[in-house]
Short mmCIF file of C-alpha atoms and ligand atoms in Angstrom, two decimals:
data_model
loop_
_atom_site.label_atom_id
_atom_site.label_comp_id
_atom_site.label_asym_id
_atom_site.label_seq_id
_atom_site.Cartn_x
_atom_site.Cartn_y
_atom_site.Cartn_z
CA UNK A 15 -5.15 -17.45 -28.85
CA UNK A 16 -7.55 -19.82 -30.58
CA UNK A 17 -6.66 -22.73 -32.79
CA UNK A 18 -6.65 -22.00 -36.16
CA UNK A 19 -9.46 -22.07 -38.23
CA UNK A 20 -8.68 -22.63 -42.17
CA UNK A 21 -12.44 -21.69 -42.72
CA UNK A 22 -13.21 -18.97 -40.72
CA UNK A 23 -9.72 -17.56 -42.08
CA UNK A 24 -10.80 -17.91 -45.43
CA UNK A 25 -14.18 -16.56 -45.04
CA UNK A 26 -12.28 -13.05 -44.21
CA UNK A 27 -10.83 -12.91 -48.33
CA UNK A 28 -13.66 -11.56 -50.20
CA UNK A 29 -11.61 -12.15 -53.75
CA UNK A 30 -12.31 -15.75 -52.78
CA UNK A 31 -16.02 -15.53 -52.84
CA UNK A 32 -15.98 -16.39 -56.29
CA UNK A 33 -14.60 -19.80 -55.37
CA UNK A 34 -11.34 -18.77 -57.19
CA UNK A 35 -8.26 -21.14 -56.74
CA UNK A 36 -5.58 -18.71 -55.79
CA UNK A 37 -1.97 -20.87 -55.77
CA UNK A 38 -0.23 -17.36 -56.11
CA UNK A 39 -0.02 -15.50 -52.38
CA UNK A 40 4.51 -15.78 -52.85
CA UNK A 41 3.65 -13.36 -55.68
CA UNK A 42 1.29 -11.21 -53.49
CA UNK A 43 -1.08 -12.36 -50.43
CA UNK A 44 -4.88 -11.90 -50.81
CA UNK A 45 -6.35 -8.92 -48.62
CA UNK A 46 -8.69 -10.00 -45.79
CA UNK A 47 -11.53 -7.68 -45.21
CA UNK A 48 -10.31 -5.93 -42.22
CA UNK A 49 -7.38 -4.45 -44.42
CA UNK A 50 -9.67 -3.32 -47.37
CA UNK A 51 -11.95 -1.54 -44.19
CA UNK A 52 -9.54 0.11 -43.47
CA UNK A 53 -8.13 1.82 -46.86
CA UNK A 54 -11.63 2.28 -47.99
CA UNK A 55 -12.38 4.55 -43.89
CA UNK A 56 -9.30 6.06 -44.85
CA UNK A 57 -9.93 7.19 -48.20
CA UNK A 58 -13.99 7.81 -47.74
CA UNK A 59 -13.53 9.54 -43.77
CA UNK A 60 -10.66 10.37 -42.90
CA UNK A 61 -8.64 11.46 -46.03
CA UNK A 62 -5.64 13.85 -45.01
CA UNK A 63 -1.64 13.99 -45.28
CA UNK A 64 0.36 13.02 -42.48
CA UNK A 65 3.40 15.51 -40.78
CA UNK A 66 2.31 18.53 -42.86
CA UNK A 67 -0.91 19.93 -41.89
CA UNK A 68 -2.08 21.54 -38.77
CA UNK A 69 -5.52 20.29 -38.98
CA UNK A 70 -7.35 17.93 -36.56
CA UNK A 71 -7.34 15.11 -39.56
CA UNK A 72 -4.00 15.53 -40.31
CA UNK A 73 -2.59 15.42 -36.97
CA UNK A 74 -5.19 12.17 -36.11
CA UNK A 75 -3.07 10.16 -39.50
CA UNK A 76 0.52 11.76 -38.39
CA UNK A 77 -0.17 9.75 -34.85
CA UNK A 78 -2.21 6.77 -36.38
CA UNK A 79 1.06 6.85 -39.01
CA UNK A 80 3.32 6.52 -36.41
CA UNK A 81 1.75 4.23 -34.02
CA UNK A 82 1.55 1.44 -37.36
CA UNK A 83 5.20 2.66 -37.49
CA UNK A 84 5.46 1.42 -33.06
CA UNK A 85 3.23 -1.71 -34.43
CA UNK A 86 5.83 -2.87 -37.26
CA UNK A 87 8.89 -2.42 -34.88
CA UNK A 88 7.07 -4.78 -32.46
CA UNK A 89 6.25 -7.32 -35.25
CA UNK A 90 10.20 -7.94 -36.09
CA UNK A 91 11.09 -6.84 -32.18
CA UNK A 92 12.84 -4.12 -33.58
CA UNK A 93 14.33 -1.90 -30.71
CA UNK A 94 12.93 1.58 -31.39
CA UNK A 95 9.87 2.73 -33.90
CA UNK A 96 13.16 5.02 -35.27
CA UNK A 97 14.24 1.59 -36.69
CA UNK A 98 11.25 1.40 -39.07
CA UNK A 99 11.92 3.12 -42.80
CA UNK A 100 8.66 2.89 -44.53
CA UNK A 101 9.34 2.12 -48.27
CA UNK A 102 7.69 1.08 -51.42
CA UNK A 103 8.65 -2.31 -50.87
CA UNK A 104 11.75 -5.03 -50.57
CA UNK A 105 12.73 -3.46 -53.70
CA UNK A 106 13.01 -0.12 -52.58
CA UNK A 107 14.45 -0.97 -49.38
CA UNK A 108 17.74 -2.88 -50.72
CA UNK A 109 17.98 0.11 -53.71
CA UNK A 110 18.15 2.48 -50.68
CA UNK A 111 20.71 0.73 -48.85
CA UNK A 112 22.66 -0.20 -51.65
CA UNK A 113 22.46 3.79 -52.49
CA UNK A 114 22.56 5.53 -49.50
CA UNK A 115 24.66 3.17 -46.52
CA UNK A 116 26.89 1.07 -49.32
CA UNK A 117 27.85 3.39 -51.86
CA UNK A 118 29.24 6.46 -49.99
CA UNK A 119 31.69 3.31 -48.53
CA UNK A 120 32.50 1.14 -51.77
CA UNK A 121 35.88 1.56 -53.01
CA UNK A 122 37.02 -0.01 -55.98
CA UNK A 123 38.04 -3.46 -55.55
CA UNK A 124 35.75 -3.93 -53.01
CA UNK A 125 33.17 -7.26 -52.84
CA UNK A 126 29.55 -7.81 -51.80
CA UNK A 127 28.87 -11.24 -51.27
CA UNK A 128 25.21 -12.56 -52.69
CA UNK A 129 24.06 -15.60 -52.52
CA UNK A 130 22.79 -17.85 -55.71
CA UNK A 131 19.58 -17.98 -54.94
CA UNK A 132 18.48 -14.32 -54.11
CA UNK A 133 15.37 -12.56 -56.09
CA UNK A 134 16.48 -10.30 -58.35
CA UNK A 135 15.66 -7.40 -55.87
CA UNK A 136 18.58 -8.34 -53.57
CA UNK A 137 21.03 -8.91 -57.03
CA UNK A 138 20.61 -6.00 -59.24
CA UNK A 139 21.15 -3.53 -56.58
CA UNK A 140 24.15 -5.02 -56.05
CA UNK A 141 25.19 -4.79 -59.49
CA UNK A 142 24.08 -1.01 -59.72
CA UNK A 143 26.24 -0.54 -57.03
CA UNK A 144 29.18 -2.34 -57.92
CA UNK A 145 29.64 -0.94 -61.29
CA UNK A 146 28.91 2.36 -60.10
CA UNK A 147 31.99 1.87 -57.68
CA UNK A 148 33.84 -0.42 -60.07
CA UNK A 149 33.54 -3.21 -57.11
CA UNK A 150 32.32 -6.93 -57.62
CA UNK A 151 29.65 -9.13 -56.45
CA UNK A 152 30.90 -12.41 -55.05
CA UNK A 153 28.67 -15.38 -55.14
CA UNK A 154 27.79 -17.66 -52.58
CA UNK A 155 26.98 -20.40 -53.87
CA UNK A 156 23.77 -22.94 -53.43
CA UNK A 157 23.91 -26.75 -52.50
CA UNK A 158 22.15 -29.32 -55.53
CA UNK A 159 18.90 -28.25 -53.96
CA UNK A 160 19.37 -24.93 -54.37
CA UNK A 161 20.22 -23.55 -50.35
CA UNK A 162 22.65 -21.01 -49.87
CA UNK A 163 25.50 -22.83 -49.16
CA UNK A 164 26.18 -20.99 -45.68
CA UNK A 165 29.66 -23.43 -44.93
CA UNK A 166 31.17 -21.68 -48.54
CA UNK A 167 30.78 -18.29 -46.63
CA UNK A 168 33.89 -18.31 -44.48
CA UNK A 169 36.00 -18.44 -47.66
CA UNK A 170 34.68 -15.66 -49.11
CA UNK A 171 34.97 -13.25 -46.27
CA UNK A 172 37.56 -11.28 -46.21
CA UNK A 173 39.52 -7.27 -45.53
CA UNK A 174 37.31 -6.29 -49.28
CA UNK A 175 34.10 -7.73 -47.86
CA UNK A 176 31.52 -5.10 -47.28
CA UNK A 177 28.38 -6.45 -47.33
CA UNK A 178 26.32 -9.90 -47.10
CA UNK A 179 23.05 -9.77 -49.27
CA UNK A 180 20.80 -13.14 -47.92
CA UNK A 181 17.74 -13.99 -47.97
CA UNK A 182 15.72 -15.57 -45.72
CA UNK A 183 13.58 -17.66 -47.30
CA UNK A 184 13.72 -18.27 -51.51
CA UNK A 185 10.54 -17.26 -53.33
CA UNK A 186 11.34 -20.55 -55.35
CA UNK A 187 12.54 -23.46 -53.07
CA UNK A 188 11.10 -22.30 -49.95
CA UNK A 189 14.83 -22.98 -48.07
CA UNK A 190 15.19 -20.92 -45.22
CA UNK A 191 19.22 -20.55 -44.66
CA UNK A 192 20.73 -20.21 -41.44
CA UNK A 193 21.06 -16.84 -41.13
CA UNK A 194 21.99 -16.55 -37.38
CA UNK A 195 25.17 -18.66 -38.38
CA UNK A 196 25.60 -16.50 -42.01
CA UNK A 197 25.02 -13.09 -39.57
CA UNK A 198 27.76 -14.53 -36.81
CA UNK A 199 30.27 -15.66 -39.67
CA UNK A 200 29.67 -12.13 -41.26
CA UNK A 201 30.21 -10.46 -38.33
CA UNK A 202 33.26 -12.28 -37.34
CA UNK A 203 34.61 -10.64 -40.51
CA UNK A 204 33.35 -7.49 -39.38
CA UNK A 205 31.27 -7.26 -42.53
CA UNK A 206 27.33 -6.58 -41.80
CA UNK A 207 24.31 -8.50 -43.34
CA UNK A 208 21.11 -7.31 -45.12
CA UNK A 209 18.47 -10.05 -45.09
CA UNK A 210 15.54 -9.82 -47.87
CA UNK A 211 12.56 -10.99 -45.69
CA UNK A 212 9.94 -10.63 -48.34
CA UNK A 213 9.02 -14.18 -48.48
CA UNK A 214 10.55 -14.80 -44.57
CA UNK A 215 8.64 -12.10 -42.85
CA UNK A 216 5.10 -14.09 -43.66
CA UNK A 217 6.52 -17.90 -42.40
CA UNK A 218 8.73 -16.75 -40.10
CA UNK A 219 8.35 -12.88 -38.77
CA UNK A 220 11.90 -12.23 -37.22
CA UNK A 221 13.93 -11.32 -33.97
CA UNK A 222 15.92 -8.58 -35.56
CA UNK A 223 17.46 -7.97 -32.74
CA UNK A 224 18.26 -11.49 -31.11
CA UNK A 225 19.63 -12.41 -34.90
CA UNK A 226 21.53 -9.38 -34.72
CA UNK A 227 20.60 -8.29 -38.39
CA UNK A 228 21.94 -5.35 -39.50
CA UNK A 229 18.76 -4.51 -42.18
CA UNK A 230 15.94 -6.64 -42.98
CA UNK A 231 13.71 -5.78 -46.28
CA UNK A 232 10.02 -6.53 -46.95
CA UNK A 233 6.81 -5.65 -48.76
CA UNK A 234 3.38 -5.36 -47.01
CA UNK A 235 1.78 -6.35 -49.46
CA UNK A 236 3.10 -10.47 -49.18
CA UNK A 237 2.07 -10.01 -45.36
CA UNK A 238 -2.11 -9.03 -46.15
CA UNK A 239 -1.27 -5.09 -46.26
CA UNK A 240 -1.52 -3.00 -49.29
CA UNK A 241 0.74 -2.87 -52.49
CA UNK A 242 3.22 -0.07 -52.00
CA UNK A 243 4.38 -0.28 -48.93
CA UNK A 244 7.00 -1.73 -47.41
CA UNK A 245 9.77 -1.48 -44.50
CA UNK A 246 13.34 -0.85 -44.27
CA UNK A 247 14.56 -2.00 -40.96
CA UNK A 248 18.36 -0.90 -40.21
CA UNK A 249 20.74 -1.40 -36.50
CA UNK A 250 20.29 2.37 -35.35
CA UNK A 251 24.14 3.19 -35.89
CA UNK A 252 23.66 2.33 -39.22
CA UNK A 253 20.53 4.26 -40.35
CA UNK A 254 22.04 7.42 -38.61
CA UNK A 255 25.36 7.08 -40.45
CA UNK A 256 23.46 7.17 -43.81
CA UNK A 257 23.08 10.46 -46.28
CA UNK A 258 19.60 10.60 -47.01
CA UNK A 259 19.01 8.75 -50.72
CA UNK A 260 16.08 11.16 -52.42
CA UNK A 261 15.78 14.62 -51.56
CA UNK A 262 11.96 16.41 -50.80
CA UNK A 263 9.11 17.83 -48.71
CA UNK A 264 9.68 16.97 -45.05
CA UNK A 265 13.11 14.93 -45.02
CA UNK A 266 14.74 17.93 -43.77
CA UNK A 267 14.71 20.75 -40.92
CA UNK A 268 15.87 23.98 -42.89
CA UNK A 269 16.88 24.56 -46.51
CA UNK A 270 18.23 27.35 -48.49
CA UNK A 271 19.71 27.80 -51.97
CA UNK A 272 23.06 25.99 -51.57
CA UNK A 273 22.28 23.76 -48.61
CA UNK A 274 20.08 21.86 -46.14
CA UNK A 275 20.39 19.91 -43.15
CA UNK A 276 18.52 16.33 -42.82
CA UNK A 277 15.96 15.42 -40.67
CA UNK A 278 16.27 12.72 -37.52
CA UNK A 279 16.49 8.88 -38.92
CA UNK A 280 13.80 7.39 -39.98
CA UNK A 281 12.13 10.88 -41.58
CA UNK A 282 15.24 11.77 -43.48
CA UNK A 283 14.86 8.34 -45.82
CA UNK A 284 10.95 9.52 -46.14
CA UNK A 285 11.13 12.26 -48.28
CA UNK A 286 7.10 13.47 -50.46
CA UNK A 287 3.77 12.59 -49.29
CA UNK A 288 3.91 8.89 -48.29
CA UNK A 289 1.74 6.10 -49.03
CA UNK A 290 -0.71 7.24 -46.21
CA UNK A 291 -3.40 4.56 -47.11
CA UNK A 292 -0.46 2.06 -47.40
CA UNK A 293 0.75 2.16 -43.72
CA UNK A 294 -3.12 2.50 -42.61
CA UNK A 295 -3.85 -1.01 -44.45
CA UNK A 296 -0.61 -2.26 -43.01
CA UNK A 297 -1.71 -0.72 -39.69
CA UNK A 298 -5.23 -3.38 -39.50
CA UNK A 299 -3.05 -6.25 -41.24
CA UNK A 300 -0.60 -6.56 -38.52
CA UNK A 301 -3.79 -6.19 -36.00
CA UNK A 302 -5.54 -8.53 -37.42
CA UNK A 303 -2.98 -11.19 -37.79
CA UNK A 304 -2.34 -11.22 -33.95
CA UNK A 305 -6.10 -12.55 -33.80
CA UNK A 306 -4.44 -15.79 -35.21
CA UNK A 307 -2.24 -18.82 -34.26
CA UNK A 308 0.04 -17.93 -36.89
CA UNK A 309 2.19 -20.88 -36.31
CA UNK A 310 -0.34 -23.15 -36.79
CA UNK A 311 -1.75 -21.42 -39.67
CA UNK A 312 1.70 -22.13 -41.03
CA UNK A 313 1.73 -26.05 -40.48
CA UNK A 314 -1.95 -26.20 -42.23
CA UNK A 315 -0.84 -24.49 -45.50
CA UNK A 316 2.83 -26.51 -45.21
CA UNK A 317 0.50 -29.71 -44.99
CA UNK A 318 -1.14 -28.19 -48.20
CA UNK A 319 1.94 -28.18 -50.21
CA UNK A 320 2.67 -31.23 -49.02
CA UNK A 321 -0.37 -32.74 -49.99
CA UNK A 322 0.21 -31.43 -53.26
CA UNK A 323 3.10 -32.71 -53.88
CA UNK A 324 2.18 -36.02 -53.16
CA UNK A 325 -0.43 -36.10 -55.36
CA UNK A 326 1.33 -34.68 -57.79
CA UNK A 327 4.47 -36.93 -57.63
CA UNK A 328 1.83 -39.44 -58.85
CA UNK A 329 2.27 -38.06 -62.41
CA UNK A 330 5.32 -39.05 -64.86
CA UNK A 331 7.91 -36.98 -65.23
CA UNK A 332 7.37 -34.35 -62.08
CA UNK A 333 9.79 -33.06 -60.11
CA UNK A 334 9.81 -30.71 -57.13
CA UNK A 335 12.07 -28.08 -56.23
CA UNK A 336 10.42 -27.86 -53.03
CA UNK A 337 12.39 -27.78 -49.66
CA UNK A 338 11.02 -29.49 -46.80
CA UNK A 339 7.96 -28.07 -45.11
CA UNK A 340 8.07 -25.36 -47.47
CA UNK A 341 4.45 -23.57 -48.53
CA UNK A 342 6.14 -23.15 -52.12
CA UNK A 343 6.05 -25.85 -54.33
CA UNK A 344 7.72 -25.31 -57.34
CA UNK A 345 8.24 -27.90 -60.20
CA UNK A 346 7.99 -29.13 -63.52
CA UNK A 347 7.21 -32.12 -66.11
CA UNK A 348 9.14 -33.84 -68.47
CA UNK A 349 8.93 -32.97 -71.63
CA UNK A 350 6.49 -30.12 -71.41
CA UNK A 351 7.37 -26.11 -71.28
CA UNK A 352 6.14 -24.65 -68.37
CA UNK A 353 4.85 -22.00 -69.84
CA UNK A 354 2.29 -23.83 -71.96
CA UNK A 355 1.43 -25.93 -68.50
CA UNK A 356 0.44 -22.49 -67.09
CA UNK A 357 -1.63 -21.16 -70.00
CA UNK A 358 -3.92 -24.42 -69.61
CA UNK A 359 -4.04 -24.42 -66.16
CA UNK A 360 -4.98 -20.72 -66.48
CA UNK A 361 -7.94 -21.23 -68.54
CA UNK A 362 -8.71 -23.74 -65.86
CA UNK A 363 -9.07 -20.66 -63.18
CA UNK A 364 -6.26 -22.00 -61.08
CA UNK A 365 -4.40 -19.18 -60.53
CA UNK A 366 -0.24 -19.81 -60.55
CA UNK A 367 2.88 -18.63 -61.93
CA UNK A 368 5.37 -19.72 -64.25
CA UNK A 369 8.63 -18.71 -65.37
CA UNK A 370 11.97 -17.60 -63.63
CA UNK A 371 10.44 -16.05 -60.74
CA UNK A 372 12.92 -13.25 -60.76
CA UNK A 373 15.88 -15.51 -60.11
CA UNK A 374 17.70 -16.22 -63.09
CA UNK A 375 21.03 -16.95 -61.36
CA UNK A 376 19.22 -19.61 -59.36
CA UNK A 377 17.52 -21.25 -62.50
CA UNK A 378 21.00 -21.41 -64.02
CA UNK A 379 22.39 -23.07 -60.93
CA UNK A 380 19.74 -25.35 -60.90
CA UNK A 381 20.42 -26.09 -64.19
CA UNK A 382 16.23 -25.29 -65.78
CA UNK A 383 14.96 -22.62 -67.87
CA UNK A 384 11.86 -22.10 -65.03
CA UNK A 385 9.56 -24.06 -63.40
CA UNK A 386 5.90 -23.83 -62.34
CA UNK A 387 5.25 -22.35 -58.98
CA UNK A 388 2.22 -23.41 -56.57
CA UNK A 389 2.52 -20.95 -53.61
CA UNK A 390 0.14 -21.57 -50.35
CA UNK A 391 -1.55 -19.64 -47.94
CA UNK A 392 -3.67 -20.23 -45.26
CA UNK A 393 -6.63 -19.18 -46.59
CA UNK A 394 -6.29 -21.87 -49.41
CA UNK A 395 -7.77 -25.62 -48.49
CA UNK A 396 -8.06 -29.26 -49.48
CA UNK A 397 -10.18 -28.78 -52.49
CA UNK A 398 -7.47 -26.34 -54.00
CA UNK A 399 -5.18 -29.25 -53.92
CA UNK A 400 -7.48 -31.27 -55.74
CA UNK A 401 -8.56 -28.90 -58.18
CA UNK A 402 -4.70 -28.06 -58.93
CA UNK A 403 -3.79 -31.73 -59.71
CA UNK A 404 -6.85 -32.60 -61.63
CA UNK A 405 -6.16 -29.24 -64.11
CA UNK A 406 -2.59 -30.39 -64.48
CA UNK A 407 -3.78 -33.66 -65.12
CA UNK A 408 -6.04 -32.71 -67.62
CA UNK A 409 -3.45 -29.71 -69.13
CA UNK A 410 -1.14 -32.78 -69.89
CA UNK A 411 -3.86 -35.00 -71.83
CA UNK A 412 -4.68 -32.11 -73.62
CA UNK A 413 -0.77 -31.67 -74.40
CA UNK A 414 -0.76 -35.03 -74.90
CA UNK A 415 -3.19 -34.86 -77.61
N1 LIG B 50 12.67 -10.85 -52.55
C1 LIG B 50 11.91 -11.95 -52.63
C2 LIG B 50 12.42 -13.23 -52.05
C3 LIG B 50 10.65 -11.89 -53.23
O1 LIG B 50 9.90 -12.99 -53.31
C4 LIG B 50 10.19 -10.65 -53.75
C5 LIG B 50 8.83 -10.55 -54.40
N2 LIG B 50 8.56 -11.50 -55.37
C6 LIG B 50 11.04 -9.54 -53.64
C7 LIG B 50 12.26 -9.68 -53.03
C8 LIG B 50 10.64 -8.20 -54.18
O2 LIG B 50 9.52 -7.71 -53.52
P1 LIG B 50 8.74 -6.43 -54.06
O3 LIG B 50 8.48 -6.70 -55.52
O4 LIG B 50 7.50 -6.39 -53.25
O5 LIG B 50 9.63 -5.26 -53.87
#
């Protein structure tokens, strides 16, 4: 393991060539090279289906399909490759848990406790769910910065308690809650935890087993792999006690007219053709991240945002919603909407977001209608920061005009 090296990283991201400012990756990470290799081999040599064919292609993807499947278990130290569900994404993941492990046990009356500050991904579900069993989502609340205010969990565990939606790191504030104390106060109660790593599983990849998480969510495509893919990881005991959630080809090992009999876990949850190219591209991702000091890759796009911030804190009326040593830095200006802040820094070519980020409930709590969001990666470097405070700069003469 080398020290990192913010240019050489960079130099792998071919949309960058263009000298784009990309301030976006917490929407969606950049693709290095390696990854778009290897969807573009499979799609232009190797093209098959996986666990249907008898041909020598097909049965090359079915093991190079489950070996990424061996990879991603070792990437959150899962126990088996059986642990692995590949998905569509986050989203996908919590809608099949929510469907398939919750909903089967929901009685009416019964509470799911999510926290303030979760994406919309790990809320509506919830809500599906709960008015499909005539149950309730309990909040737990967030601190004045926003963190999931783990000490208010206790309280709010209790015989009703089936579930504890969490996330592990906000797409907005960047606060990573304790969730080895939210998992052990959960499981005190008895009640198990699903953690929505989409945003964690970049900064922070997890011990699943060592935090003793019951499911963990996330999208590839945040961690350099493809859009369209993403992983359901669920405690053994749990995955087999679940009906599968969508019925098709090759989630099952005999059918007739009135019945059929599911296949092993993880293949019953895997029902149609699956995103073949999508687990390839995640495949080279995860083997071409373990070329780098990830850690340190980390504290150089942390410094970024911090850098940021401080420059920007320079200008009247900003404020940050950033926590500490967080690569998200959202915030805002007095006085002007963030969504004509964005527009101008659009037309700049700094790419960034604006708006709610998919978490309303957190907005309210907060108390804003949205704020702007500046999301770093390590492929992003000094002159980014720069360019991003002199286009706000200029944005606000121009509003100030
Ligand atoms: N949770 C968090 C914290 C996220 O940031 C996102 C993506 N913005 C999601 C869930 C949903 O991920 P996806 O859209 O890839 O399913």
């Amino acid at each position: 393991m080398t020290d990192f090296n913010p240019a050489g990283f960079r130099q792998q991201f071919p949309a960058l060539s263009q000298g784009q400012c990309y301030l976006d990756s917490a929407a969606t990470a950049l693709k290095p090279q390696a990854v778009i290799d290897a969807t573009v081999n499979f799609y232009t040599q190797e093209g098959a289906t996986v666990h249907r064919s008898q041909h020598r292609a097909a049965q090359t993807l079915t093991e190079q399909y489950e070996q990424a499947r061996v990879q991603m278990a070792q990437w959150i130290n899962a126990p088996r490759s059986e642990n692995i569900v590949w998905t569509r994404g986050t989203t996908e993941s919590i809608n099949l848990v929510a469907q398939s492990w919750l909903r089967p046990r929901l009685q009416p009356g019964d509470e799911i406790i999510v926290s303030q500050a979760e994406h919309h991904a790990n809320l509506i579900p919830w809500l599906i769910v709960a008015q499909q069993c005539r149950a309730h989502v309990v909040t737990l609340p967030v601190d004045k910065y926003g963190i999931p205010d783990i000490n208010a969990l206790p309280a709010l565990l209790n015989g009703k308690t089936r579930l504890l939606a969490l996330t592990q790191m906000s797409n907005v504030t960047g606060a990573m809650p304790d969730i080895a104390r939210a998992v052990e106060q959960a499981h005190t109660n008895g009640t198990p935890v699903l953690i929505d790593g989409a945003q964690g599983v970049v900064h922070c990849p997890p011990d699943v087993q060592r935090l003793d998480i019951d499911f963990y969510a996330f999208s590839g495509h945040k961690l350099y792999g493809p859009t369209g893919i993403g992983v359901l990881y669920g405690k053994t005991e749990l995955l087999e006690s679940m009906t599968p959630w969508q019925g098709g080809g090759k989630m099952l090992t005999q059918a007739s007219m009135t019945d059929f009999t599911p296949q092993a876990v993880p293949h019953r949850f895997e029902a149609g053709t699956p995103n073949i190219a999508g687990v390839i591209g995640m495949s080279a991702a995860l083997k071409w991240l373990k070329t780098f000091d990830l850690q340190a890759a980390e504290k150089y796009s942390q410094r970024l945002a911090t850098l940021a911030e401080e420059q920007l804190s320079q200008i009247e009326g900003f404020r940050s919603f950033r926590c500490q040593n967080s690569t998200v830095l959202a915030f805002d200006i007095a006085g002007v909407h963030h969504s004509d802040l964005v527009a101008l820094l659009s037309e700049q070519a700094i790419a960034l977001r604006a708006g709610q980020h998919c978490a309303q409930p957190l907005m309210d709590a907060l108390g804003i209608s949205g704020t702007l969001r500046a999301s770093f990666a390590p492929y992003n470097n000094e002159q980014d920061v720069t360019r991003l405070v002199g286009a706000v700069k200029y944005a606000l003469d121009l509003l100030a005009d």
